[in-house]
Amino acid sequence: CLEAGVFPDDEVTIDSGSPESPDVPAAALLAALKLLSYWLASCPQACMAFASSPVTVPRVMDLMLLGNACGPFFKVHLEGLAALLMGICIKGEEGAGSDDIA
């Protein structure tokens, strides 16, 4: 290292686990979407409340149009989970509608 003029103290390291990293909020959002997807898929009452909300549905739809705000890895996962969440809500509303008819 001394021959090349690079000292160990001068090396730049990127810590993806630091709170300043843009990946940390994306990872937390990814975890929250996974939990929310599981909960809404297993609880029809929560799914109906979520799907009928004028606030939550547009927010999840916005996640499907995220762009490159959080990097390509998290972009694909967040957009996919947002689409899955909307599919769960649609499927839940279809299932609730068939119970009302019978």
Coordinates of N, CA, C and O in Angstrom, one line a residue:
C1 N 0.8 -1.2 0.0 CA 0.0 0.0 0.0 C 0.9 1.3 0.0 O 0.5 2.2 -0.6
L2 N 2.0 1.2 0.7 CA 2.8 2.4 0.7 C 3.5 2.7 -0.6 O 3.7 3.8 -0.9
E3 N 3.7 1.7 -1.4 CA 4.4 1.9 -2.7 C 3.4 2.6 -3.7 O 3.8 3.4 -4.5
A4 N 2.1 2.3 -3.6 CA 1.2 2.9 -4.5 C 0.7 4.3 -4.0 O 0.1 5.0 -4.7
G5 N 1.1 4.6 -2.8 CA 0.7 5.9 -2.2 C -0.7 5.9 -1.6 O -1.3 7.0 -1.4
V6 N -1.2 4.7 -1.4 CA -2.6 4.6 -0.8 C -2.4 4.2 0.7 O -1.8 3.1 0.9
F7 N -2.9 4.9 1.6 CA -2.8 4.6 3.0 C -4.1 4.0 3.4 O -5.2 4.4 2.9
P8 N -4.1 3.1 4.4 CA -5.4 2.5 4.8 C -6.4 3.5 5.3 O -7.6 3.3 5.2
D9 N -5.9 4.6 5.9 CA -6.8 5.6 6.4 C -7.5 6.4 5.3 O -8.6 7.0 5.5
D10 N -6.9 6.4 4.1 CA -7.5 7.1 3.0 C -8.6 6.4 2.2 O -9.2 6.9 1.3
E11 N -8.7 5.1 2.5 CA -9.7 4.3 1.7 C -11.1 4.7 2.1 O -11.4 4.9 3.3
V12 N -11.9 4.7 1.1 CA -13.3 5.1 1.3 C -14.1 3.8 1.4 O -14.1 3.0 0.5
T13 N -14.8 3.7 2.4 CA -15.7 2.6 2.6 C -17.2 3.1 2.7 O -17.4 4.1 3.3
I14 N -18.1 2.3 2.1 CA -19.5 2.7 2.2 C -20.2 1.7 3.0 O -20.1 0.5 2.8
D15 N -20.7 2.1 4.1 CA -21.4 1.2 5.0 C -22.9 1.3 4.7 O -23.6 2.4 5.0
S16 N -23.5 0.3 4.2 CA -24.9 0.3 3.8 C -25.8 0.2 5.0 O -27.0 0.4 4.9
G17 N -25.3 0.0 6.2 CA -26.1 -0.1 7.3 C -26.2 1.2 8.1 O -26.8 1.2 9.2
S18 N -25.5 2.2 7.7 CA -25.5 3.4 8.4 C -26.8 4.1 8.2 O -27.5 4.0 7.2
P19 N -27.3 4.9 9.2 CA -28.6 5.6 9.1 C -28.6 6.6 8.0 O -29.7 7.0 7.5
E20 N -27.4 7.1 7.5 CA -27.4 8.1 6.5 C -27.6 7.5 5.1 O -27.8 8.2 4.1
S21 N -27.4 6.2 5.0 CA -27.5 5.5 3.7 C -28.9 5.5 3.2 O -29.9 5.3 4.0
P22 N -29.1 5.7 1.9 CA -30.5 5.8 1.4 C -31.1 4.4 1.3 O -32.3 4.3 1.2
D23 N -30.4 3.3 1.5 CA -30.9 2.0 1.5 C -31.7 1.6 2.8 O -32.5 0.7 2.8
V24 N -31.3 2.3 3.9 CA -32.0 1.9 5.1 C -33.5 2.2 5.1 O -34.2 1.3 5.5
P25 N -34.0 3.4 4.7 CA -35.4 3.5 4.6 C -36.1 2.6 3.6 O -37.2 2.1 3.9
A26 N -35.4 2.3 2.5 CA -36.0 1.4 1.5 C -36.1 0.0 2.1 O -37.1 -0.7 1.9
A27 N -35.1 -0.4 2.9 CA -35.2 -1.8 3.5 C -36.3 -1.8 4.5 O -37.0 -2.9 4.6
A28 N -36.5 -0.8 5.3 CA -37.5 -0.7 6.3 C -38.9 -0.8 5.6 O -39.8 -1.5 6.0
L29 N -39.0 0.0 4.5 CA -40.3 0.0 3.8 C -40.5 -1.4 3.1 O -41.7 -1.9 3.1
L30 N -39.5 -2.0 2.7 CA -39.7 -3.4 2.1 C -40.2 -4.4 3.2 O -41.1 -5.1 2.9
A31 N -39.6 -4.3 4.3 CA -40.0 -5.2 5.4 C -41.5 -4.9 5.8 O -42.3 -5.8 6.1
A32 N -41.8 -3.6 5.9 CA -43.2 -3.2 6.2 C -44.2 -3.7 5.2 O -45.3 -4.2 5.5
L33 N -43.8 -3.6 3.9 CA -44.7 -4.1 2.9 C -44.9 -5.6 2.9 O -46.0 -6.1 2.6
K34 N -43.8 -6.3 3.3 CA -43.9 -7.8 3.4 C -44.9 -8.1 4.5 O -45.8 -9.0 4.4
L35 N -44.8 -7.5 5.7 CA -45.6 -7.7 6.8 C -47.1 -7.3 6.5 O -48.0 -8.1 6.8
L36 N -47.3 -6.2 5.8 CA -48.6 -5.8 5.5 C -49.3 -6.7 4.5 O -50.4 -7.0 4.6
S37 N -48.5 -7.2 3.5 CA -49.0 -8.2 2.5 C -49.5 -9.4 3.2 O -50.6 -9.9 2.9
Y38 N -48.7 -10.0 4.1 CA -49.1 -11.2 4.8 C -50.3 -10.9 5.7 O -51.3 -11.7 5.7
W39 N -50.4 -9.8 6.4 CA -51.5 -9.5 7.3 C -52.8 -9.3 6.5 O -53.8 -9.9 6.8
L40 N -52.7 -8.6 5.4 CA -53.9 -8.3 4.6 C -54.4 -9.6 3.9 O -55.6 -9.8 3.7
A41 N -53.5 -10.5 3.5 CA -53.9 -11.7 2.9 C -54.5 -12.7 3.8 O -55.4 -13.5 3.5
S42 N -54.2 -12.6 5.1 CA -54.8 -13.5 6.1 C -55.9 -12.9 6.9 O -56.5 -13.7 7.7
C43 N -56.2 -11.6 6.8 CA -57.2 -11.0 7.6 C -58.2 -10.2 6.7 O -57.9 -9.1 6.3
P44 N -59.3 -10.8 6.3 CA -60.2 -10.1 5.4 C -60.7 -8.8 5.9 O -60.9 -7.8 5.1
Q45 N -60.9 -8.6 7.2 CA -61.4 -7.4 7.7 C -60.4 -6.3 7.5 O -60.7 -5.1 7.2
A46 N -59.1 -6.6 7.8 CA -58.1 -5.6 7.6 C -57.9 -5.2 6.1 O -57.7 -4.1 5.7
C47 N -58.1 -6.3 5.3 CA -58.0 -6.0 3.8 C -59.1 -5.1 3.3 O -58.8 -4.2 2.5
M48 N -60.3 -5.3 3.8 CA -61.4 -4.4 3.4 C -61.1 -3.0 3.9 O -61.4 -2.0 3.1
A49 N -60.7 -2.8 5.1 CA -60.4 -1.5 5.6 C -59.3 -0.8 4.8 O -59.4 0.4 4.5
F50 N -58.3 -1.6 4.5 CA -57.1 -1.0 3.7 C -57.6 -0.7 2.3 O -57.2 0.4 1.8
A51 N -58.3 -1.5 1.7 CA -58.7 -1.3 0.3 C -59.8 -0.2 0.1 O -59.8 0.4 -0.9
S52 N -60.5 0.1 1.2 CA -61.5 1.1 1.1 C -61.0 2.5 1.5 O -61.8 3.4 1.5
S53 N -59.8 2.5 1.9 CA -59.2 3.8 2.4 C -58.9 4.7 1.3 O -58.2 4.3 0.3
P54 N -59.3 6.0 1.3 CA -58.9 6.9 0.3 C -57.4 7.4 0.4 O -56.9 8.1 -0.5
V55 N -56.7 7.0 1.5 CA -55.3 7.4 1.7 C -54.4 6.3 1.3 O -53.4 6.5 0.6
T56 N -54.6 5.1 1.8 CA -53.7 4.0 1.6 C -53.5 3.5 0.2 O -52.4 3.2 -0.3
V57 N -54.6 3.4 -0.5 CA -54.5 2.9 -1.9 C -53.7 3.8 -2.8 O -52.8 3.3 -3.5
P58 N -53.9 5.1 -2.8 CA -53.1 6.0 -3.7 C -51.6 5.9 -3.3 O -50.7 6.0 -4.1
R59 N -51.3 5.8 -2.0 CA -49.9 5.7 -1.5 C -49.2 4.4 -2.1 O -48.1 4.4 -2.5
V60 N -50.0 3.3 -2.0 CA -49.4 2.1 -2.5 C -49.2 2.2 -4.1 O -48.2 1.7 -4.6
M61 N -50.2 2.8 -4.7 CA -50.1 3.0 -6.2 C -48.8 3.8 -6.5 O -48.2 3.6 -7.5
D62 N -48.6 4.8 -5.7 CA -47.4 5.7 -5.9 C -46.1 4.8 -5.8 O -45.1 5.1 -6.4
L63 N -46.1 3.8 -4.9 CA -44.9 3.0 -4.8 C -44.6 2.2 -6.0 O -43.5 1.8 -6.2
M64 N -45.6 1.9 -6.8 CA -45.4 1.2 -8.1 C -44.7 2.1 -9.1 O -44.2 1.5 -10.1
L65 N -44.7 3.4 -8.9 CA -44.1 4.3 -9.8 C -42.9 5.0 -9.2 O -42.7 6.2 -9.3
L66 N -42.1 4.2 -8.4 CA -41.1 4.8 -7.6 C -39.9 5.4 -8.3 O -39.4 6.4 -7.9
G67 N -39.6 4.9 -9.5 CA -38.4 5.5 -10.2 C -37.1 5.0 -9.6 O -37.1 3.9 -9.0
N68 N -36.1 5.7 -9.8 CA -34.8 5.3 -9.3 C -34.4 5.9 -8.0 O -33.3 6.2 -7.7
A69 N -35.4 6.2 -7.1 CA -35.1 6.9 -5.9 C -34.4 6.1 -4.9 O -33.7 6.6 -4.0
C70 N -34.4 4.8 -5.0 CA -33.8 3.9 -4.0 C -32.9 2.9 -4.6 O -32.6 1.9 -3.9
G71 N -32.5 3.0 -5.8 CA -31.6 2.0 -6.4 C -32.4 0.9 -7.1 O -33.5 0.7 -6.8
P72 N -31.7 0.3 -8.0 CA -32.5 -0.8 -8.8 C -32.9 -2.0 -8.0 O -33.9 -2.6 -8.3
F73 N -32.1 -2.4 -7.0 CA -32.4 -3.6 -6.3 C -33.7 -3.3 -5.5 O -34.7 -4.1 -5.6
F74 N -33.8 -2.3 -4.7 CA -35.0 -2.0 -3.9 C -36.2 -1.6 -4.8 O -37.3 -1.8 -4.5
K75 N -35.9 -0.9 -5.9 CA -37.0 -0.5 -6.8 C -37.8 -1.7 -7.3 O -39.0 -1.6 -7.2
V76 N -37.1 -2.7 -7.7 CA -37.8 -3.9 -8.2 C -38.6 -4.5 -7.1 O -39.8 -4.9 -7.3
H77 N -38.1 -4.7 -6.0 CA -38.7 -5.3 -4.8 C -39.9 -4.5 -4.3 O -41.0 -5.0 -4.1
L78 N -39.7 -3.2 -4.2 CA -40.8 -2.3 -3.7 C -42.0 -2.3 -4.7 O -43.1 -2.3 -4.3
E79 N -41.6 -2.1 -5.9 CA -42.7 -2.0 -6.9 C -43.5 -3.4 -7.0 O -44.7 -3.4 -7.1
G80 N -42.7 -4.5 -6.9 CA -43.4 -5.8 -6.9 C -44.3 -6.0 -5.7 O -45.4 -6.5 -5.9
L81 N -43.8 -5.7 -4.6 CA -44.6 -5.8 -3.4 C -45.8 -4.9 -3.4 O -46.9 -5.3 -2.9
A82 N -45.7 -3.7 -3.9 CA -46.8 -2.8 -4.0 C -47.9 -3.4 -4.9 O -49.1 -3.3 -4.7
A83 N -47.4 -4.0 -6.0 CA -48.4 -4.6 -7.0 C -49.0 -5.8 -6.3 O -50.2 -6.0 -6.5
L84 N -48.3 -6.6 -5.6 CA -48.8 -7.7 -4.9 C -49.9 -7.3 -3.9 O -51.0 -7.9 -3.7
L85 N -49.6 -6.2 -3.2 CA -50.5 -5.7 -2.2 C -51.8 -5.2 -2.8 O -52.9 -5.5 -2.3
M86 N -51.7 -4.6 -4.0 CA -53.0 -4.2 -4.7 C -53.7 -5.4 -5.2 O -54.9 -5.4 -5.1
G87 N -53.0 -6.4 -5.6 CA -53.7 -7.7 -6.0 C -54.4 -8.4 -4.9 O -55.5 -8.9 -5.0
I88 N -53.8 -8.3 -3.7 CA -54.4 -8.9 -2.5 C -55.7 -8.1 -2.2 O -56.7 -8.7 -1.9
C89 N -55.7 -6.8 -2.3 CA -56.9 -6.0 -2.0 C -58.0 -6.3 -3.1 O -59.1 -6.4 -2.7
I90 N -57.6 -6.4 -4.3 CA -58.6 -6.7 -5.4 C -59.2 -8.1 -5.1 O -60.4 -8.3 -5.2
K91 N -58.3 -9.1 -4.9 CA -58.8 -10.4 -4.6 C -59.7 -10.5 -3.4 O -60.7 -11.2 -3.3
G92 N -59.3 -9.7 -2.3 CA -60.1 -9.6 -1.1 C -61.5 -9.0 -1.4 O -62.5 -9.5 -0.8
E93 N -61.5 -8.0 -2.2 CA -62.8 -7.3 -2.5 C -63.7 -8.3 -3.3 O -64.9 -8.3 -3.2
E94 N -63.1 -9.0 -4.3 CA -63.9 -10.0 -5.1 C -64.5 -11.1 -4.2 O -65.6 -11.5 -4.3
G95 N -63.7 -11.6 -3.2 CA -64.1 -12.6 -2.3 C -65.2 -12.1 -1.4 O -66.2 -12.8 -1.1
A96 N -65.1 -10.8 -1.0 CA -66.2 -10.3 -0.1 C -67.5 -10.0 -0.9 O -68.5 -10.2 -0.3
G97 N -67.3 -9.7 -2.1 CA -68.5 -9.5 -3.0 C -69.3 -10.8 -3.2 O -70.5 -10.8 -3.2
S98 N -68.6 -11.9 -3.3 CA -69.3 -13.2 -3.6 C -70.0 -13.7 -2.3 O -71.0 -14.4 -2.4
D99 N -69.5 -13.3 -1.1 CA -70.1 -13.7 0.1 C -71.4 -12.9 0.3 O -72.4 -13.4 0.9
D100 N -71.5 -11.7 -0.2 CA -72.7 -10.9 0.0 C -73.8 -11.4 -0.9 O -75.0 -11.3 -0.5
I101 N -73.5 -12.0 -2.0 CA -74.5 -12.5 -2.9 C -75.2 -13.8 -2.4 O -76.3 -14.0 -2.5
A102 N -74.4 -14.7 -1.8 CA -74.9 -16.0 -1.4 C -75.8 -15.9 -0.2 O -76.0 -15.1 0.6

